[in-house]
């Protein structure tokens, strides 16, 4: 926060307009996470004014996206959806294709719509996001998104689509040693069986989850122990 504030002051004082704009847009996000909402609003207004002054509409993509995140943190989900959609619109109006940016907007839009229990619309954005990363997304990115899509399928009571994605995600996370994500996905499978009212299988998954948590705690303890040993050796 201090670094960004100092950089913003230097850029403003030296009339470095584009750098000021970049920092102002980034500061919306920084202030949002620090819950400094009034300051975030000021940076939003500054950035909007600079975009008009410099005639750089491409910057509205990031401006609206970061402001959408601000609104999500404030739990104003309707406003958040509106600003993510404005970010998408601004993106469609520039000649450059930015698939990674579009993916992030789709993903945030879908997550926010799920908060609003609008699963059908959320799924549309998620499937569009899935198409975007079909050719150039990493396997882990694809698996993470697929796990999120599974949650939307649960909300829509599309049981087969949900469980097939979740089981595939579990296999991937086990194979690649992604303990935290494995735990989270296993918890989602427990939720799946709860929503399906298959309590026997749900109980079995909870037992698996307990075992995974114990293994993860042990893994963390061993990691901390090794870190401590390395530091001790460095001192010696």
CSV table of C-alpha atoms in Angstrom, one decimal:
chain,number,residue,atom,x,y,z
A,1,UNK,CA,0.0,0.0,0.0
A,2,UNK,CA,2.8,2.5,1.0
A,3,UNK,CA,4.7,1.6,-2.2
A,4,UNK,CA,1.7,2.2,-4.4
A,5,UNK,CA,0.8,5.5,-2.7
A,6,UNK,CA,4.4,6.8,-3.1
A,7,UNK,CA,4.5,5.7,-6.7
A,8,UNK,CA,1.2,7.4,-7.4
A,9,UNK,CA,2.4,10.6,-5.8
A,10,UNK,CA,5.6,10.7,-7.8
A,11,UNK,CA,3.7,10.0,-11.1
A,12,UNK,CA,1.1,12.6,-10.3
A,13,UNK,CA,3.6,15.3,-9.3
A,14,UNK,CA,5.7,14.7,-12.4
A,15,UNK,CA,2.6,14.6,-14.7
A,16,UNK,CA,3.3,11.1,-15.9
A,17,UNK,CA,-0.3,10.5,-16.9
A,18,UNK,CA,-0.2,6.9,-18.1
A,19,UNK,CA,1.8,5.7,-15.1
A,20,UNK,CA,-0.7,7.6,-12.9
A,21,UNK,CA,-3.5,5.9,-14.6
A,22,UNK,CA,-2.0,2.4,-14.2
A,23,UNK,CA,-1.3,3.0,-10.5
A,24,UNK,CA,-4.8,4.4,-9.9
A,25,UNK,CA,-6.5,1.4,-11.4
A,26,UNK,CA,-4.2,-1.0,-9.3
A,27,UNK,CA,-4.9,1.1,-6.2
A,28,UNK,CA,-8.7,0.3,-6.5
A,29,UNK,CA,-7.8,-3.3,-5.9
A,30,UNK,CA,-5.3,-2.7,-3.2
A,31,UNK,CA,-7.7,-0.4,-1.3
A,32,UNK,CA,-10.6,-2.9,-1.8
A,33,UNK,CA,-8.6,-5.7,-0.1
A,34,UNK,CA,-7.6,-3.4,2.7
A,35,UNK,CA,-11.3,-2.4,3.1
A,36,UNK,CA,-10.4,1.2,2.4
A,37,UNK,CA,-13.5,1.7,0.3
A,38,UNK,CA,-13.7,5.5,0.2
A,39,UNK,CA,-10.1,5.7,-1.0
A,40,UNK,CA,-10.9,3.1,-3.6
A,41,UNK,CA,-13.8,5.2,-4.9
A,42,UNK,CA,-11.5,8.2,-5.2
A,43,UNK,CA,-9.0,6.2,-7.3
A,44,UNK,CA,-11.8,5.0,-9.4
A,45,UNK,CA,-12.9,8.5,-10.1
A,46,UNK,CA,-9.3,9.6,-10.8
A,47,UNK,CA,-8.8,6.8,-13.2
A,48,UNK,CA,-12.0,7.4,-15.0
A,49,UNK,CA,-11.1,11.1,-15.5
A,50,UNK,CA,-7.7,10.2,-16.8
A,51,UNK,CA,-9.1,7.7,-19.3
A,52,UNK,CA,-11.4,10.4,-20.7
A,53,UNK,CA,-8.6,13.0,-20.7
A,54,UNK,CA,-6.0,10.7,-22.4
A,55,UNK,CA,-8.7,9.0,-24.7
A,56,UNK,CA,-7.5,5.5,-23.8
A,57,UNK,CA,-10.7,3.4,-23.6
A,58,UNK,CA,-8.7,0.2,-23.4
A,59,UNK,CA,-8.0,1.0,-19.8
A,60,UNK,CA,-11.7,0.8,-19.0
A,61,UNK,CA,-11.4,-3.0,-19.1
A,62,UNK,CA,-9.1,-3.0,-16.1
A,63,UNK,CA,-11.0,-0.2,-14.4
A,64,UNK,CA,-14.4,-1.9,-14.5
A,65,UNK,CA,-12.9,-5.3,-13.6
A,66,UNK,CA,-11.1,-4.0,-10.5
A,67,UNK,CA,-14.2,-2.0,-9.5
A,68,UNK,CA,-16.2,-5.2,-9.9
A,69,UNK,CA,-13.9,-6.9,-7.4
A,70,UNK,CA,-14.4,-3.9,-5.0
A,71,UNK,CA,-18.1,-4.4,-5.2
A,72,UNK,CA,-17.8,-8.2,-4.6
A,73,UNK,CA,-15.7,-7.5,-1.5
A,74,UNK,CA,-18.5,-5.1,-0.4
A,75,UNK,CA,-21.0,-8.0,-1.1
A,76,UNK,CA,-22.8,-5.7,-3.5
A,77,UNK,CA,-23.1,-8.6,-6.0
A,78,UNK,CA,-25.6,-7.0,-8.4
A,79,UNK,CA,-23.3,-4.0,-8.9
A,80,UNK,CA,-20.4,-6.4,-9.3
A,81,UNK,CA,-22.1,-8.3,-12.1
A,82,UNK,CA,-22.8,-5.0,-13.8
A,83,UNK,CA,-19.2,-3.8,-13.7
A,84,UNK,CA,-17.8,-7.2,-14.9
A,85,UNK,CA,-20.3,-7.0,-17.8
A,86,UNK,CA,-19.1,-3.4,-18.6
A,87,UNK,CA,-15.5,-4.7,-18.5
A,88,UNK,CA,-16.5,-7.4,-21.1
A,89,UNK,CA,-18.2,-4.7,-23.2
A,90,UNK,CA,-15.1,-2.5,-23.1
A,91,UNK,CA,-13.0,-5.5,-24.0
A,92,UNK,CA,-15.2,-6.2,-27.1
A,93,UNK,CA,-14.7,-2.7,-28.3
A,94,UNK,CA,-10.9,-2.8,-28.6
A,95,UNK,CA,-9.1,-4.4,-31.6
A,96,UNK,CA,-6.7,-6.5,-29.6
A,97,UNK,CA,-7.7,-10.0,-28.4
A,98,UNK,CA,-6.9,-10.6,-24.7
A,99,UNK,CA,-8.1,-14.2,-24.0
A,100,UNK,CA,-6.5,-14.4,-20.5
A,101,UNK,CA,-8.3,-11.1,-19.5
A,102,UNK,CA,-11.5,-12.4,-20.9
A,103,UNK,CA,-11.1,-15.7,-19.0
A,104,UNK,CA,-10.7,-13.8,-15.7
A,105,UNK,CA,-13.8,-11.7,-16.4
A,106,UNK,CA,-15.9,-14.8,-17.3
A,107,UNK,CA,-14.6,-16.6,-14.2
A,108,UNK,CA,-15.4,-13.7,-11.8
A,109,UNK,CA,-18.8,-13.1,-13.4
A,110,UNK,CA,-19.7,-16.8,-13.0
A,111,UNK,CA,-18.6,-16.8,-9.3
A,112,UNK,CA,-20.6,-13.7,-8.6
A,113,UNK,CA,-23.7,-15.0,-10.3
A,114,UNK,CA,-23.4,-18.2,-8.3
A,115,UNK,CA,-23.5,-16.0,-5.1
A,116,UNK,CA,-26.8,-14.6,-6.5
A,117,UNK,CA,-28.1,-18.2,-7.1
A,118,UNK,CA,-28.2,-17.6,-10.8
A,119,UNK,CA,-26.6,-20.9,-11.7
A,120,UNK,CA,-27.8,-21.1,-15.3
A,121,UNK,CA,-26.3,-17.8,-16.3
A,122,UNK,CA,-23.1,-18.6,-14.3
A,123,UNK,CA,-22.7,-21.9,-16.2
A,124,UNK,CA,-22.9,-20.1,-19.5
A,125,UNK,CA,-19.9,-17.9,-18.6
A,126,UNK,CA,-18.0,-20.9,-17.2
A,127,UNK,CA,-18.4,-22.9,-20.3
A,128,UNK,CA,-17.3,-19.9,-22.4
A,129,UNK,CA,-14.2,-19.6,-20.1
A,130,UNK,CA,-13.6,-23.3,-20.6
A,131,UNK,CA,-13.5,-22.8,-24.4
A,132,UNK,CA,-11.1,-20.0,-24.0
A,133,UNK,CA,-8.5,-22.1,-22.2
A,134,UNK,CA,-9.1,-25.4,-24.2
A,135,UNK,CA,-6.0,-24.9,-26.3
A,136,UNK,CA,-3.6,-22.8,-24.2
A,137,UNK,CA,-4.6,-23.2,-20.6
A,138,UNK,CA,-2.5,-25.3,-18.2
A,139,UNK,CA,-3.9,-28.6,-17.0
A,140,UNK,CA,-4.2,-27.2,-13.5
A,141,UNK,CA,-6.1,-24.2,-14.6
A,142,UNK,CA,-8.5,-26.4,-16.6
A,143,UNK,CA,-9.0,-28.6,-13.5
A,144,UNK,CA,-9.6,-25.7,-11.2
A,145,UNK,CA,-12.3,-24.3,-13.6
A,146,UNK,CA,-13.8,-27.8,-14.0
A,147,UNK,CA,-14.2,-28.0,-10.2
A,148,UNK,CA,-16.0,-24.7,-10.2
A,149,UNK,CA,-18.3,-25.8,-13.0
A,150,UNK,CA,-19.1,-29.0,-11.0
A,151,UNK,CA,-20.4,-26.7,-8.1
A,152,UNK,CA,-22.7,-25.0,-10.6
A,153,UNK,CA,-23.9,-28.3,-11.8
A,154,UNK,CA,-24.7,-29.3,-8.2
A,155,UNK,CA,-26.8,-26.1,-7.9
A,156,UNK,CA,-28.6,-27.1,-11.1
A,157,UNK,CA,-29.0,-30.7,-9.8
A,158,UNK,CA,-27.2,-32.1,-12.8
A,159,UNK,CA,-25.7,-34.9,-10.7
A,160,UNK,CA,-23.8,-36.9,-13.4
A,161,UNK,CA,-22.1,-33.9,-14.9
A,162,UNK,CA,-21.0,-32.7,-11.5
A,163,UNK,CA,-19.6,-35.9,-10.1
A,164,UNK,CA,-17.7,-36.8,-13.2
A,165,UNK,CA,-15.9,-33.5,-13.1
A,166,UNK,CA,-15.2,-33.8,-9.4
A,167,UNK,CA,-13.8,-37.3,-9.7
A,168,UNK,CA,-11.5,-36.2,-12.5
A,169,UNK,CA,-10.3,-33.3,-10.4
A,170,UNK,CA,-9.6,-35.6,-7.5
A,171,UNK,CA,-7.5,-37.8,-9.7
A,172,UNK,CA,-5.5,-34.9,-11.1
A,173,UNK,CA,-4.9,-33.3,-7.6
A,174,UNK,CA,-3.8,-36.7,-6.2
A,175,UNK,CA,-1.4,-37.3,-9.1
A,176,UNK,CA,0.2,-33.9,-8.8
A,177,UNK,CA,0.3,-33.6,-5.0
A,178,UNK,CA,-2.1,-30.6,-4.8
A,179,UNK,CA,-3.1,-31.3,-1.2
A,180,UNK,CA,-5.2,-28.2,-0.5
A,181,UNK,CA,-7.1,-28.5,-3.7
A,182,UNK,CA,-7.6,-32.2,-3.1
A,183,UNK,CA,-9.1,-31.4,0.3
A,184,UNK,CA,-11.3,-28.7,-1.1
A,185,UNK,CA,-12.6,-30.9,-4.0
A,186,UNK,CA,-13.2,-33.8,-1.6
A,187,UNK,CA,-15.2,-31.5,0.6
A,188,UNK,CA,-17.3,-30.5,-2.5
A,189,UNK,CA,-17.9,-34.2,-3.2
A,190,UNK,CA,-19.3,-34.5,0.4
A,191,UNK,CA,-21.5,-31.5,-0.3
A,192,UNK,CA,-22.6,-33.2,-3.6
A,193,UNK,CA,-23.8,-36.3,-1.7
A,194,UNK,CA,-25.5,-34.1,0.9
A,195,UNK,CA,-27.4,-32.2,-1.7
A,196,UNK,CA,-28.3,-35.5,-3.4
A,197,UNK,CA,-29.5,-36.9,0.0
A,198,UNK,CA,-27.1,-39.8,-0.3
A,199,UNK,CA,-26.1,-39.6,3.3
A,200,UNK,CA,-24.3,-43.0,3.5
A,201,UNK,CA,-21.8,-42.0,0.7
A,202,UNK,CA,-21.6,-38.5,2.2
A,203,UNK,CA,-20.5,-40.0,5.5
A,204,UNK,CA,-17.9,-42.1,3.8
A,205,UNK,CA,-16.5,-39.0,2.0
A,206,UNK,CA,-16.3,-37.1,5.3
A,207,UNK,CA,-14.2,-40.0,6.7
A,208,UNK,CA,-11.9,-39.6,3.7
A,209,UNK,CA,-11.8,-35.9,4.3
A,210,UNK,CA,-10.7,-36.4,7.9
A,211,UNK,CA,-7.9,-38.6,6.8
A,212,UNK,CA,-6.8,-36.1,4.1
A,213,UNK,CA,-6.7,-33.3,6.7
A,214,UNK,CA,-4.6,-35.3,9.0
A,215,UNK,CA,-2.1,-36.2,6.2
A,216,UNK,CA,-2.0,-32.5,5.2
A,217,UNK,CA,-1.3,-31.4,8.7
A,218,UNK,CA,1.5,-33.9,9.0
A,219,UNK,CA,2.9,-32.7,5.6
A,220,UNK,CA,2.9,-29.1,6.8
A,221,UNK,CA,4.6,-30.0,10.1
A,222,UNK,CA,7.3,-31.9,8.2
A,223,UNK,CA,7.8,-29.0,5.8
A,224,UNK,CA,8.1,-26.5,8.7
A,225,UNK,CA,10.6,-28.8,10.5
A,226,UNK,CA,12.7,-29.0,7.3
A,227,UNK,CA,12.6,-25.2,7.0
A,228,UNK,CA,13.7,-24.9,10.6
A,229,UNK,CA,16.6,-27.3,10.0
A,230,UNK,CA,17.8,-25.4,6.9
A,231,UNK,CA,17.8,-22.1,8.8
A,232,UNK,CA,19.7,-23.6,11.7
A,233,UNK,CA,22.3,-25.0,9.3
A,234,UNK,CA,22.6,-21.5,7.7
A,235,UNK,CA,23.2,-19.9,11.1
A,236,UNK,CA,25.8,-22.6,12.0
